[in-house]
JSON list of N, CA, C and O in Angstrom, two decimals:
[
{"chain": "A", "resi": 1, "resn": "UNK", "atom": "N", "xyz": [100.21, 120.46, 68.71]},
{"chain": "A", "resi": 1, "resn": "UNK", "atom": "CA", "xyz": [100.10, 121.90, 68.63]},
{"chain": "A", "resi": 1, "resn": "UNK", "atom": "C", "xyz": [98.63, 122.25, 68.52]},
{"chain": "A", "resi": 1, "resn": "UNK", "atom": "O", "xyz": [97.69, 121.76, 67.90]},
{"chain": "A", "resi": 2, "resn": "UNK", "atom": "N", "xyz": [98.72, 122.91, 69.03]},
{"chain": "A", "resi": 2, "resn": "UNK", "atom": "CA", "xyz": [96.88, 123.60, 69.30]},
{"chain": "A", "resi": 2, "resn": "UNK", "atom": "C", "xyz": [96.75, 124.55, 68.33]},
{"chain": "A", "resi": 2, "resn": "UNK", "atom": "O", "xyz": [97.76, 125.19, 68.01]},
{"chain": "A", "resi": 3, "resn": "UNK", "atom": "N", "xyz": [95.54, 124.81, 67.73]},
{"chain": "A", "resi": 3, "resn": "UNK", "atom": "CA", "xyz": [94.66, 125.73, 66.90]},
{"chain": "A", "resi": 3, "resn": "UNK", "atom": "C", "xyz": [95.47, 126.86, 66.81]},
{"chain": "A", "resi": 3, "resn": "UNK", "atom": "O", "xyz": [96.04, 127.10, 65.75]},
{"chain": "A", "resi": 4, "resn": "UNK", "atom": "N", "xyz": [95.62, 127.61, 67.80]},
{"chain": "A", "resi": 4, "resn": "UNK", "atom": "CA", "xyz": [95.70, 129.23, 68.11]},
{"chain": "A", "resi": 4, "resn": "UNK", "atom": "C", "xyz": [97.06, 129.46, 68.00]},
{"chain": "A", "resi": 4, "resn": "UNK", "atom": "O", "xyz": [97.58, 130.46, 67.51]},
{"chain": "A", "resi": 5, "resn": "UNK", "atom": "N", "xyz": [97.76, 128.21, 68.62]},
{"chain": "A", "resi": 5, "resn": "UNK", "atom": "CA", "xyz": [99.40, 128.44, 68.43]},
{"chain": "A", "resi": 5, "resn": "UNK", "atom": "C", "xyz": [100.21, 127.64, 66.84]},
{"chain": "A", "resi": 5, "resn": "UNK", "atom": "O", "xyz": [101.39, 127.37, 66.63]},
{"chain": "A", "resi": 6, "resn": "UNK", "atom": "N", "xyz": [99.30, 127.50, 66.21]},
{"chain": "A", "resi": 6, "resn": "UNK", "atom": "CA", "xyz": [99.83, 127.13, 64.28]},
{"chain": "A", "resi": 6, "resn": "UNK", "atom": "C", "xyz": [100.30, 128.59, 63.85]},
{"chain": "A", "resi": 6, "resn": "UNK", "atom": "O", "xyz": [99.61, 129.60, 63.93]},
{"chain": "A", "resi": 7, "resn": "UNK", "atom": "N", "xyz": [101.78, 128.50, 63.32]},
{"chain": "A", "resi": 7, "resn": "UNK", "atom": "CA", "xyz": [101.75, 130.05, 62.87]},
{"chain": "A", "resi": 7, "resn": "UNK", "atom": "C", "xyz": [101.38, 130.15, 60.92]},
{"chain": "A", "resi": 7, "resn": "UNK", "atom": "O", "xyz": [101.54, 131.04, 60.09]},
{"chain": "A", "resi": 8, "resn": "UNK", "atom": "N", "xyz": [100.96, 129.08, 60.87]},
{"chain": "A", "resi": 8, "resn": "UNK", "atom": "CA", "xyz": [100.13, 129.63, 59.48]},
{"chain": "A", "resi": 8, "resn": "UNK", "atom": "C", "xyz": [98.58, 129.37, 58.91]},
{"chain": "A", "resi": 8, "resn": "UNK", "atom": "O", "xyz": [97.79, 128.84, 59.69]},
{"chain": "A", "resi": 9, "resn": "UNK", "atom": "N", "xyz": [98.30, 129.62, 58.02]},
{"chain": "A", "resi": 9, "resn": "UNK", "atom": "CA", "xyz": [97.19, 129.32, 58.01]},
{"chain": "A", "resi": 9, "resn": "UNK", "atom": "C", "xyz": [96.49, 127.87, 57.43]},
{"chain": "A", "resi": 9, "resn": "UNK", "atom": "O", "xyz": [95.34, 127.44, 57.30]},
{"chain": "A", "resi": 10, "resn": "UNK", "atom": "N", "xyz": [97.64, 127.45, 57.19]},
{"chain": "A", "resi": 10, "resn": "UNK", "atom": "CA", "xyz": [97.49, 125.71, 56.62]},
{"chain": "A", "resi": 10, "resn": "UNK", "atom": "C", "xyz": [97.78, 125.21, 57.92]},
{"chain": "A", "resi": 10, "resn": "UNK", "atom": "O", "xyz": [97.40, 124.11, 58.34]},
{"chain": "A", "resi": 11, "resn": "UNK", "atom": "N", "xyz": [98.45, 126.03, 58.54]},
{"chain": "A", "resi": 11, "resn": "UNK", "atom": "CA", "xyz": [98.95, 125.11, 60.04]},
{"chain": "A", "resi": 11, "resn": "UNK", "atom": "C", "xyz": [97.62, 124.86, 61.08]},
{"chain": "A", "resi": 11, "resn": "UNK", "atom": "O", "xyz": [97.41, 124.00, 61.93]},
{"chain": "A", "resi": 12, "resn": "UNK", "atom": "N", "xyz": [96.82, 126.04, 60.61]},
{"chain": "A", "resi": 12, "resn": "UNK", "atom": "CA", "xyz": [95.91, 126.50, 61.87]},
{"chain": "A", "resi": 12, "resn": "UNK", "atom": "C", "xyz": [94.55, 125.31, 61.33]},
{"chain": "A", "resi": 12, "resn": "UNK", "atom": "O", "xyz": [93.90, 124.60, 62.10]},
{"chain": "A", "resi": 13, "resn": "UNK", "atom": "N", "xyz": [94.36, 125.37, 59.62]},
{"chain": "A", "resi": 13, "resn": "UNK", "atom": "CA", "xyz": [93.18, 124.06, 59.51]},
{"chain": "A", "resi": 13, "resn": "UNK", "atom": "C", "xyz": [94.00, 122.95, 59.57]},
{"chain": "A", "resi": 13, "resn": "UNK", "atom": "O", "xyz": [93.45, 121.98, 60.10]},
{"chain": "A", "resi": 14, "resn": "UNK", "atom": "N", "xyz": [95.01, 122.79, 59.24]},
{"chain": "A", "resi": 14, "resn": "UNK", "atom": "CA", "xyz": [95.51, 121.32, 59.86]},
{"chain": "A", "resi": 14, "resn": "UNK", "atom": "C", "xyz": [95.54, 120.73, 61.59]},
{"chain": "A", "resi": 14, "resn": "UNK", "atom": "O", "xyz": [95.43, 119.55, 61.90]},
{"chain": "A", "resi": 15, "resn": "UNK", "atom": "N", "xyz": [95.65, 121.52, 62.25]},
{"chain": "A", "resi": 15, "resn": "UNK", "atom": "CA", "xyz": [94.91, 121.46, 63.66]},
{"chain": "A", "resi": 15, "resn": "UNK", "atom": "C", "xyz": [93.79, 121.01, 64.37]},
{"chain": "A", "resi": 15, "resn": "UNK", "atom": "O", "xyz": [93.46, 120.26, 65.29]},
{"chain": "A", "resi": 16, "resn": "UNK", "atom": "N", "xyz": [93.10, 122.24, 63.09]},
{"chain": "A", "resi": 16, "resn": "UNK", "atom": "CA", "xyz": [91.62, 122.10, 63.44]},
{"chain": "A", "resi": 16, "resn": "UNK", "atom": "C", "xyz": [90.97, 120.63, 62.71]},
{"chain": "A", "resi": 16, "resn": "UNK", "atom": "O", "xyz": [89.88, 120.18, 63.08]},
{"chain": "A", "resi": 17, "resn": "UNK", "atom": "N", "xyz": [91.58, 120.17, 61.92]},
{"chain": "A", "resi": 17, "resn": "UNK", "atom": "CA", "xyz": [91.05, 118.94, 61.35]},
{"chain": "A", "resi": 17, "resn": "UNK", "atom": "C", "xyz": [91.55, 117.65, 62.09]},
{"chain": "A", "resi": 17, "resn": "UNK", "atom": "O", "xyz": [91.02, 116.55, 61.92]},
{"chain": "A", "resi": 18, "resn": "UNK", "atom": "N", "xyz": [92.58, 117.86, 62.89]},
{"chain": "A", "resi": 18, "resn": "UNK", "atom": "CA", "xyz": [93.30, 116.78, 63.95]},
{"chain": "A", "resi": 18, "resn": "UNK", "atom": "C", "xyz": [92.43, 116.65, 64.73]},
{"chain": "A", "resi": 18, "resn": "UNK", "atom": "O", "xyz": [92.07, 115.52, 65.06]},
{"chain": "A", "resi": 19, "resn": "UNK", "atom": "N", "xyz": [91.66, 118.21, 65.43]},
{"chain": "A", "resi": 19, "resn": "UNK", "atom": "CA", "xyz": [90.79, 117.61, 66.67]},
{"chain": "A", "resi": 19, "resn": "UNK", "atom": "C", "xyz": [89.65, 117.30, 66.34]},
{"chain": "A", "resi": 19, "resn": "UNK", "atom": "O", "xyz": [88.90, 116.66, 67.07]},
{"chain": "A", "resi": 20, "resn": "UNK", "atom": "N", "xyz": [89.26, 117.82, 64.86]},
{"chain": "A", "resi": 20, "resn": "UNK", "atom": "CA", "xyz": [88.21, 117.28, 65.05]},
{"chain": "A", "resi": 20, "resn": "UNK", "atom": "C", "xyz": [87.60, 115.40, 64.45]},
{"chain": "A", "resi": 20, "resn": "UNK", "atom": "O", "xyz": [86.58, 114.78, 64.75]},
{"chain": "A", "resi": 21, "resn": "UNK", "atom": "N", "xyz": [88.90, 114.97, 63.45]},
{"chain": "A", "resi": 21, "resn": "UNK", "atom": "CA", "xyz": [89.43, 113.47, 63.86]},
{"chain": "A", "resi": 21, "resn": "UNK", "atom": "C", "xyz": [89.31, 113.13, 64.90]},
{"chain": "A", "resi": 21, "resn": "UNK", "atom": "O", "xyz": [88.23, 112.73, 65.31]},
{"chain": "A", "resi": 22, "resn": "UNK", "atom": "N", "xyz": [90.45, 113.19, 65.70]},
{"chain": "A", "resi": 22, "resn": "UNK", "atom": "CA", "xyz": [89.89, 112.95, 67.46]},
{"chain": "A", "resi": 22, "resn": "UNK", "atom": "C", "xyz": [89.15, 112.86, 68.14]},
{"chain": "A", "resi": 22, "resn": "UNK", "atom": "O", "xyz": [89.20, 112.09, 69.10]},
{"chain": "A", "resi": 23, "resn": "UNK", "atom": "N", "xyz": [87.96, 113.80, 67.83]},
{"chain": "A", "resi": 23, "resn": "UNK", "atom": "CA", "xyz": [86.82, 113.60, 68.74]},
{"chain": "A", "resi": 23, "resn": "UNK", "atom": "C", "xyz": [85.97, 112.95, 68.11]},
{"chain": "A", "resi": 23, "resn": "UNK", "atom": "O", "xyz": [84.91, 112.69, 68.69]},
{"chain": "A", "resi": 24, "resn": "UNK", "atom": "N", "xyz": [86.15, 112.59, 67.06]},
{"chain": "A", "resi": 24, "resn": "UNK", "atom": "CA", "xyz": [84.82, 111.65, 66.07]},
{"chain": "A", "resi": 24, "resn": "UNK", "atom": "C", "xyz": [85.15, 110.23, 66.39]},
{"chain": "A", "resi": 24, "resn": "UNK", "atom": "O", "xyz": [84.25, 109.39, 66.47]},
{"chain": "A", "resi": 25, "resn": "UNK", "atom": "N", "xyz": [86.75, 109.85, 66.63]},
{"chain": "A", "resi": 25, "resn": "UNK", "atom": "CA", "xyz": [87.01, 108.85, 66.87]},
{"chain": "A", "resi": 25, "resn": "UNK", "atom": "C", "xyz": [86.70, 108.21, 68.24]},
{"chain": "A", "resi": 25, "resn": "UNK", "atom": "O", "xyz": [86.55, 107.03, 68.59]},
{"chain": "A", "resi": 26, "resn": "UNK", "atom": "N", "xyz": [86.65, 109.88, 69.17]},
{"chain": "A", "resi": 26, "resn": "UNK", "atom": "CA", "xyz": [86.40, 109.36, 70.65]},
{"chain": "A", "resi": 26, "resn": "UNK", "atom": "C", "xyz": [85.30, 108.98, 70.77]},
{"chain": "A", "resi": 26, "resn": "UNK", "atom": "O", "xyz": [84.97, 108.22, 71.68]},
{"chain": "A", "resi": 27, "resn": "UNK", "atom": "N", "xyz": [84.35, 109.49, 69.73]},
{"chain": "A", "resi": 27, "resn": "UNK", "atom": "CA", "xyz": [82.58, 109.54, 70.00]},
{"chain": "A", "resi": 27, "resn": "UNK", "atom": "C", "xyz": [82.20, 107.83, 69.39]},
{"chain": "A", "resi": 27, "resn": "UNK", "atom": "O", "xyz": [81.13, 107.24, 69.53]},
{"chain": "A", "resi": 28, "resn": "UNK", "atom": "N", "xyz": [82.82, 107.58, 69.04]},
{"chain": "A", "resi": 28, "resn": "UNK", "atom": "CA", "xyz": [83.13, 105.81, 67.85]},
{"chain": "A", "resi": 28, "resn": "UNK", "atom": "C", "xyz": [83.89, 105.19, 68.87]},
{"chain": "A", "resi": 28, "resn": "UNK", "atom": "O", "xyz": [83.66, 104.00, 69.03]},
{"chain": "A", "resi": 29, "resn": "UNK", "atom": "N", "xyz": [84.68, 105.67, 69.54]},
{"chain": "A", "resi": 29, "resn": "UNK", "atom": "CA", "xyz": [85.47, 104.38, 70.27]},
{"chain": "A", "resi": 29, "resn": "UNK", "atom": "C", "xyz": [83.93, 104.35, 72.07]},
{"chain": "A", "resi": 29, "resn": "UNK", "atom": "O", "xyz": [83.67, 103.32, 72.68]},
{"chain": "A", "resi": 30, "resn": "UNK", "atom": "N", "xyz": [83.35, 105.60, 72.37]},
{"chain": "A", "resi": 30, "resn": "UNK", "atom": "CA", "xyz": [82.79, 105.48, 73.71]},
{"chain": "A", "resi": 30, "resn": "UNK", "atom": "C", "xyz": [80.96, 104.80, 73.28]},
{"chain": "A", "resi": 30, "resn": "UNK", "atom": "O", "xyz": [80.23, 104.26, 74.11]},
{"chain": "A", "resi": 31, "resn": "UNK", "atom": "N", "xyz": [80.55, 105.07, 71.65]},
{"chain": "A", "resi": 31, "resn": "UNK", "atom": "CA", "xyz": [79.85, 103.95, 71.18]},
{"chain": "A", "resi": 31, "resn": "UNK", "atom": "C", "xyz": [79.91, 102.72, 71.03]},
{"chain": "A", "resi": 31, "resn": "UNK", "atom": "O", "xyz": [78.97, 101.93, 70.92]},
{"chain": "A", "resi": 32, "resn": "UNK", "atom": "N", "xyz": [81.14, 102.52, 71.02]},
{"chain": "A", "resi": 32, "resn": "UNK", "atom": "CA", "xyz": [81.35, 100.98, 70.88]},
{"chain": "A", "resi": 32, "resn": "UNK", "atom": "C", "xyz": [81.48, 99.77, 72.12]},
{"chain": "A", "resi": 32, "resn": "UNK", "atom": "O", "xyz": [81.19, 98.57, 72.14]},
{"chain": "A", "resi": 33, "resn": "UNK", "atom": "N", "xyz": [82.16, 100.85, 73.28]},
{"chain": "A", "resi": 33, "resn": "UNK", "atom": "CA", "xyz": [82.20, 100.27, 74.60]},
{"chain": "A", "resi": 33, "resn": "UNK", "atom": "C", "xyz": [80.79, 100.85, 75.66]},
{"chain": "A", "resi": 33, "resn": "UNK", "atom": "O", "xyz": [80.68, 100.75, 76.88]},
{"chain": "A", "resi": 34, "resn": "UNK", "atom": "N", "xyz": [80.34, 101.14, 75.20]},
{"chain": "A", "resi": 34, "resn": "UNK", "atom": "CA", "xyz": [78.97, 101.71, 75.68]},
{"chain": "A", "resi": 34, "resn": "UNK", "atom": "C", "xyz": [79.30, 102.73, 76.89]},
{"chain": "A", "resi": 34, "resn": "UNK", "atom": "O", "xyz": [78.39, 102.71, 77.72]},
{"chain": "A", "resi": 35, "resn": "UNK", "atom": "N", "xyz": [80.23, 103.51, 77.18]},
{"chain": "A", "resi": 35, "resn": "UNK", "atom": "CA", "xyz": [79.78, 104.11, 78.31]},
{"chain": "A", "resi": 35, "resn": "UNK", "atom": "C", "xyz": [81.46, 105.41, 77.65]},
{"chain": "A", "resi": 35, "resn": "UNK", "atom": "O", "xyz": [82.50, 105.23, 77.02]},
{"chain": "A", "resi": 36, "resn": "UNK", "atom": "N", "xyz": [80.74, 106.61, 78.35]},
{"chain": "A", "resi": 36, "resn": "UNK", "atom": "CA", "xyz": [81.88, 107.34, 77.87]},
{"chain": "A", "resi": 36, "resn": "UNK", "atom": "C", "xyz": [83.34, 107.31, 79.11]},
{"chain": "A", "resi": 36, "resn": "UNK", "atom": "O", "xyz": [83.51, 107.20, 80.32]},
{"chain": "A", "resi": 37, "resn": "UNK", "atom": "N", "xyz": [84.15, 107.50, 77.87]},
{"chain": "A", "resi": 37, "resn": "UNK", "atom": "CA", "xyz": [85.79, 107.28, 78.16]},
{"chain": "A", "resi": 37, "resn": "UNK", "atom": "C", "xyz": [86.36, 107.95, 79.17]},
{"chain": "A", "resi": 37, "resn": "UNK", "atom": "O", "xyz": [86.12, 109.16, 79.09]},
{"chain": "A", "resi": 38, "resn": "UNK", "atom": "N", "xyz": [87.04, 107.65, 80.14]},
{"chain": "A", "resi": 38, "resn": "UNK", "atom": "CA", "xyz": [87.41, 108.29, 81.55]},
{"chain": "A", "resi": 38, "resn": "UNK", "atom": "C", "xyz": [88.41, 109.33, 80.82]},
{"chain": "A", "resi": 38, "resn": "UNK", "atom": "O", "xyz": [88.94, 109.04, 79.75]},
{"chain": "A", "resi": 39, "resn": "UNK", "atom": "N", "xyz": [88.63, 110.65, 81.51]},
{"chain": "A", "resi": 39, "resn": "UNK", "atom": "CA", "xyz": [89.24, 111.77, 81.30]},
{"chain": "A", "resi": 39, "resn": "UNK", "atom": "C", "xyz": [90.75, 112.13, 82.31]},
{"chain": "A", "resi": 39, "resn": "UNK", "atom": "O", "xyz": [91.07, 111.54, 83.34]},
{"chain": "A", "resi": 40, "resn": "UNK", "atom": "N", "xyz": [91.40, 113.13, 81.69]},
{"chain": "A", "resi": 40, "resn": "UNK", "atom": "CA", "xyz": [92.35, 113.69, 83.00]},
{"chain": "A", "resi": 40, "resn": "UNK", "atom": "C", "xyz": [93.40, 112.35, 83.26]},
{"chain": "A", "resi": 40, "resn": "UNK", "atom": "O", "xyz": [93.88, 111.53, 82.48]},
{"chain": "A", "resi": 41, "resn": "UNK", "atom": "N", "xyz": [93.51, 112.55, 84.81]},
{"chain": "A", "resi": 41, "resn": "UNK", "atom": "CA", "xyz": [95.08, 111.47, 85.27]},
{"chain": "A", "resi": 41, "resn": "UNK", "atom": "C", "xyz": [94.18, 110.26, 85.18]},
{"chain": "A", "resi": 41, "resn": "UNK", "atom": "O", "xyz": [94.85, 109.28, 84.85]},
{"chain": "A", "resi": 42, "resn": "UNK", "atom": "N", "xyz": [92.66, 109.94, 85.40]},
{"chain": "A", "resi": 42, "resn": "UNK", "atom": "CA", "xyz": [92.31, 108.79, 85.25]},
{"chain": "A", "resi": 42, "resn": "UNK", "atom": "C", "xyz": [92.34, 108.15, 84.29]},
{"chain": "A", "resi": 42, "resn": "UNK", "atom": "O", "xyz": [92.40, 106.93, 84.44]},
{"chain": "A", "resi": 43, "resn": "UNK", "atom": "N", "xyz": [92.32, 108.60, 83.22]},
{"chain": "A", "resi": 43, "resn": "UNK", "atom": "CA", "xyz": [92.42, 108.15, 82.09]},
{"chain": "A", "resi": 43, "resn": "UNK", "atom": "C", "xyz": [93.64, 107.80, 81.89]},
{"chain": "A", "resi": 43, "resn": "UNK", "atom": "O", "xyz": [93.93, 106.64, 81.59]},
{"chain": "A", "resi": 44, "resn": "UNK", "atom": "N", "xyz": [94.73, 108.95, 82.06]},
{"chain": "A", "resi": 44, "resn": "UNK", "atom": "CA", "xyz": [96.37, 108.21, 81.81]},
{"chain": "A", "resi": 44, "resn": "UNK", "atom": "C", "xyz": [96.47, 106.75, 82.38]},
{"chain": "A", "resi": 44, "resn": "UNK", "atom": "O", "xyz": [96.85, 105.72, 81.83]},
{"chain": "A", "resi": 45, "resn": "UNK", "atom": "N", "xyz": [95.83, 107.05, 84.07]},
{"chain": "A", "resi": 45, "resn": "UNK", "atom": "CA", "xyz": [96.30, 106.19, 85.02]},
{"chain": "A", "resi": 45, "resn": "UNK", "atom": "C", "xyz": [95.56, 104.26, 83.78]},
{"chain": "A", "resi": 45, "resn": "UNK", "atom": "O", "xyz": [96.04, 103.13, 83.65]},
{"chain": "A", "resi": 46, "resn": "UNK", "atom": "N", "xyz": [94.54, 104.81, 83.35]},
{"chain": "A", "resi": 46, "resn": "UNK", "atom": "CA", "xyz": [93.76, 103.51, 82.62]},
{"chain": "A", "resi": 46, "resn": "UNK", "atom": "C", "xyz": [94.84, 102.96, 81.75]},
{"chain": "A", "resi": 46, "resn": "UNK", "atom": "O", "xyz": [95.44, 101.88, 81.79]},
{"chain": "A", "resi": 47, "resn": "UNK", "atom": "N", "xyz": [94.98, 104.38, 80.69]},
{"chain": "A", "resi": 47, "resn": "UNK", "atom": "CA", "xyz": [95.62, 103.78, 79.21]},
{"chain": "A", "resi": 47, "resn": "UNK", "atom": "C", "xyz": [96.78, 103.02, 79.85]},
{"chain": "A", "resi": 47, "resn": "UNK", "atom": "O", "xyz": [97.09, 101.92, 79.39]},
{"chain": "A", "resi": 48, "resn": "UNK", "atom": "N", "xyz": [97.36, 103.50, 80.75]},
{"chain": "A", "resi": 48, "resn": "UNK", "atom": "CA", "xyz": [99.09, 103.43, 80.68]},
{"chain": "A", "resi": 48, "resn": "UNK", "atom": "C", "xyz": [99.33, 101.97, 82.27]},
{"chain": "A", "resi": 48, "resn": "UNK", "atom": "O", "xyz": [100.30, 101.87, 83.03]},
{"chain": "A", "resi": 49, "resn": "UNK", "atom": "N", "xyz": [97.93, 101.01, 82.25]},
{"chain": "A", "resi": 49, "resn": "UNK", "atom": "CA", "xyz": [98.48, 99.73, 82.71]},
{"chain": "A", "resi": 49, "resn": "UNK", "atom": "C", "xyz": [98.51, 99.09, 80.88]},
{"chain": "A", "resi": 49, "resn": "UNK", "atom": "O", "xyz": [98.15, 99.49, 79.78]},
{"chain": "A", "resi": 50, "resn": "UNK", "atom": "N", "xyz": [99.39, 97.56, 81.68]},
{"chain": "A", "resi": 50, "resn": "UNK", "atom": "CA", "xyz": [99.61, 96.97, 80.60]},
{"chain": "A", "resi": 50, "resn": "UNK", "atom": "C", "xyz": [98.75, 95.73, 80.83]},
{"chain": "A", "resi": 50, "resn": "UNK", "atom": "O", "xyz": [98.37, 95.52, 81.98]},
{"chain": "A", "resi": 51, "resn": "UNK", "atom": "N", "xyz": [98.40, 94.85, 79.82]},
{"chain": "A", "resi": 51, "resn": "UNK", "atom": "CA", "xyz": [97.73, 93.71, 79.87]},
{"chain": "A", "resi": 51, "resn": "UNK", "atom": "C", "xyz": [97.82, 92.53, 80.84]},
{"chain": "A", "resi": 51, "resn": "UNK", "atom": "O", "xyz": [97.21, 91.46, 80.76]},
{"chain": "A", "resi": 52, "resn": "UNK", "atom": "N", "xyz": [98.69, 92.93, 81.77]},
{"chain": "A", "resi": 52, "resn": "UNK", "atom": "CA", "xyz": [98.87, 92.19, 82.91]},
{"chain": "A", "resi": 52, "resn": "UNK", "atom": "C", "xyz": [97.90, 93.31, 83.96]},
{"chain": "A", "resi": 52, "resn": "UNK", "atom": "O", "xyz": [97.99, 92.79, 85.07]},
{"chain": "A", "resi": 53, "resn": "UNK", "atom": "N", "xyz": [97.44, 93.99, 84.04]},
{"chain": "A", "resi": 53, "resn": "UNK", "atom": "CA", "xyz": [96.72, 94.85, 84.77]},
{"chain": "A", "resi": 53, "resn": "UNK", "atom": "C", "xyz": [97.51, 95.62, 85.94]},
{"chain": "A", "resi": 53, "resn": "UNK", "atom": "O", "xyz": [96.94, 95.92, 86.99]},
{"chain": "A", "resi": 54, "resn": "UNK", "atom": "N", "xyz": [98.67, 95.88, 85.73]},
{"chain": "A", "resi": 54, "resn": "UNK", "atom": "CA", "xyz": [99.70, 96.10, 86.74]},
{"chain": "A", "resi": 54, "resn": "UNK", "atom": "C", "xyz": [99.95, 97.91, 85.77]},
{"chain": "A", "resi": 54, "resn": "UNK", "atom": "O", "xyz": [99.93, 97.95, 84.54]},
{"chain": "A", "resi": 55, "resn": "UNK", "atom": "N", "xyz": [100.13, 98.95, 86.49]},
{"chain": "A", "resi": 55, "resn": "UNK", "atom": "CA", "xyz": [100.76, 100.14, 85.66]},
{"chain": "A", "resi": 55, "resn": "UNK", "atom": "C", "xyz": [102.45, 99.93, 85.83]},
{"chain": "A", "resi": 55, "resn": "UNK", "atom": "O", "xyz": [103.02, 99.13, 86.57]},
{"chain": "A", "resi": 56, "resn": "UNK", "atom": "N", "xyz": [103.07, 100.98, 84.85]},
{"chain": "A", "resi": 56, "resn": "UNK", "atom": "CA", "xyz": [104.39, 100.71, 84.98]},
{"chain": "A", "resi": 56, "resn": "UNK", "atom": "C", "xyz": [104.88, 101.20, 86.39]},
{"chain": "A", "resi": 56, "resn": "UNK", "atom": "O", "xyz": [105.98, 100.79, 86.76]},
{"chain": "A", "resi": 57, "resn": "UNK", "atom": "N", "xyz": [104.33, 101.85, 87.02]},
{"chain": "A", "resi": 57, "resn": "UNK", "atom": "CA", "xyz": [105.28, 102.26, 88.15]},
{"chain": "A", "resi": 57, "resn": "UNK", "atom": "C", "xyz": [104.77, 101.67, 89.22]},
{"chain": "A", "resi": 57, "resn": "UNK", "atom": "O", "xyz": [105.20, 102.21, 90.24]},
{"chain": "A", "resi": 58, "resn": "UNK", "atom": "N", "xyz": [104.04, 100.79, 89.44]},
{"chain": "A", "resi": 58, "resn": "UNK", "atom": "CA", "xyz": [104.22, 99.28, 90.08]},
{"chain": "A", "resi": 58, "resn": "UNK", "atom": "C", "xyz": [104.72, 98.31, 90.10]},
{"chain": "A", "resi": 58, "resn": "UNK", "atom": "O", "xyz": [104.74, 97.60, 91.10]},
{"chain": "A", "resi": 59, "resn": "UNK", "atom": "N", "xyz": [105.48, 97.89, 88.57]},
{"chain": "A", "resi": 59, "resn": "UNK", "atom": "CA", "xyz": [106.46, 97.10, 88.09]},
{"chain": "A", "resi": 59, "resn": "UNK", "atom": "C", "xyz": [107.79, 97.81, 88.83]},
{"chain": "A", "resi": 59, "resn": "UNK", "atom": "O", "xyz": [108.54, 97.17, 89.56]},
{"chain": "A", "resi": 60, "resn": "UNK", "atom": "N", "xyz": [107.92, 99.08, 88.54]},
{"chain": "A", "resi": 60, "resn": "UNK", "atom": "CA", "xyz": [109.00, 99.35, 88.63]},
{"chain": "A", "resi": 60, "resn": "UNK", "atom": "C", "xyz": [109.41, 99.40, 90.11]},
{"chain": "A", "resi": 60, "resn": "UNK", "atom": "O", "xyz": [110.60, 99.40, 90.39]},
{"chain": "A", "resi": 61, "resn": "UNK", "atom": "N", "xyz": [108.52, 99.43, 91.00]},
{"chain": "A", "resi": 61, "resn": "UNK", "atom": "CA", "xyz": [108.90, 98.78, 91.97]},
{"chain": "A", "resi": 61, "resn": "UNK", "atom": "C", "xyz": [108.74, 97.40, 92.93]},
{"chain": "A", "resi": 61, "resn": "UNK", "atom": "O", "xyz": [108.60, 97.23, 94.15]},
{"chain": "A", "resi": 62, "resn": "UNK", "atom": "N", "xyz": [108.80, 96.78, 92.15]},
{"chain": "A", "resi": 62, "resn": "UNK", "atom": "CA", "xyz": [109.42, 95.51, 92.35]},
{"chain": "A", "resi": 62, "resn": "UNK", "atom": "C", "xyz": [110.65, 94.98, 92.15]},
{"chain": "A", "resi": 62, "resn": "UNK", "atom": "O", "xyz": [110.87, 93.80, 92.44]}
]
C-alpha cells in the first residue's frame, strides 16, 4: 500500500517508513555489488530466474 492510499495516519508513517527501509536497503544491496540494480520487467525478468539460470516460463515449457 502506498503513502497516499493509508487511510490513517499511523497507516500513512508506516508506509512512509517501509519505503524508506527499501530504498536504504537498495542503496546497501547496489554498494555492495558495485553497479546499480536493474529496474522495471528487467529486473523481474533477473529476480525471477532460478539458480539454474533458466526463468520459470522456460521450464515450463519443456
Amino acid at each position: 500500500m502506498g503513502v497516499e492510499q493509508a487511510p490513517t495516519a499511523r497507516g500513512k508513517q508506516a508506509a512512509k517508513g517501509l519505503n524508506q527501509a527499501a530504498a536504504k536497503d537498495e542503496r546497501k544491496t547496489e554498494a555492495e555489488i558495485g553497479r546499480p540494480l536493474k529496474k522495471g520487467a528487467v529486473r523481474f525478468d533477473e529476480r525471477s530466474k532460478s539458480s539454474d539460470g533458466k526463468s520459470a516460463g522456460t521450464k515450463q515449457k519443456i
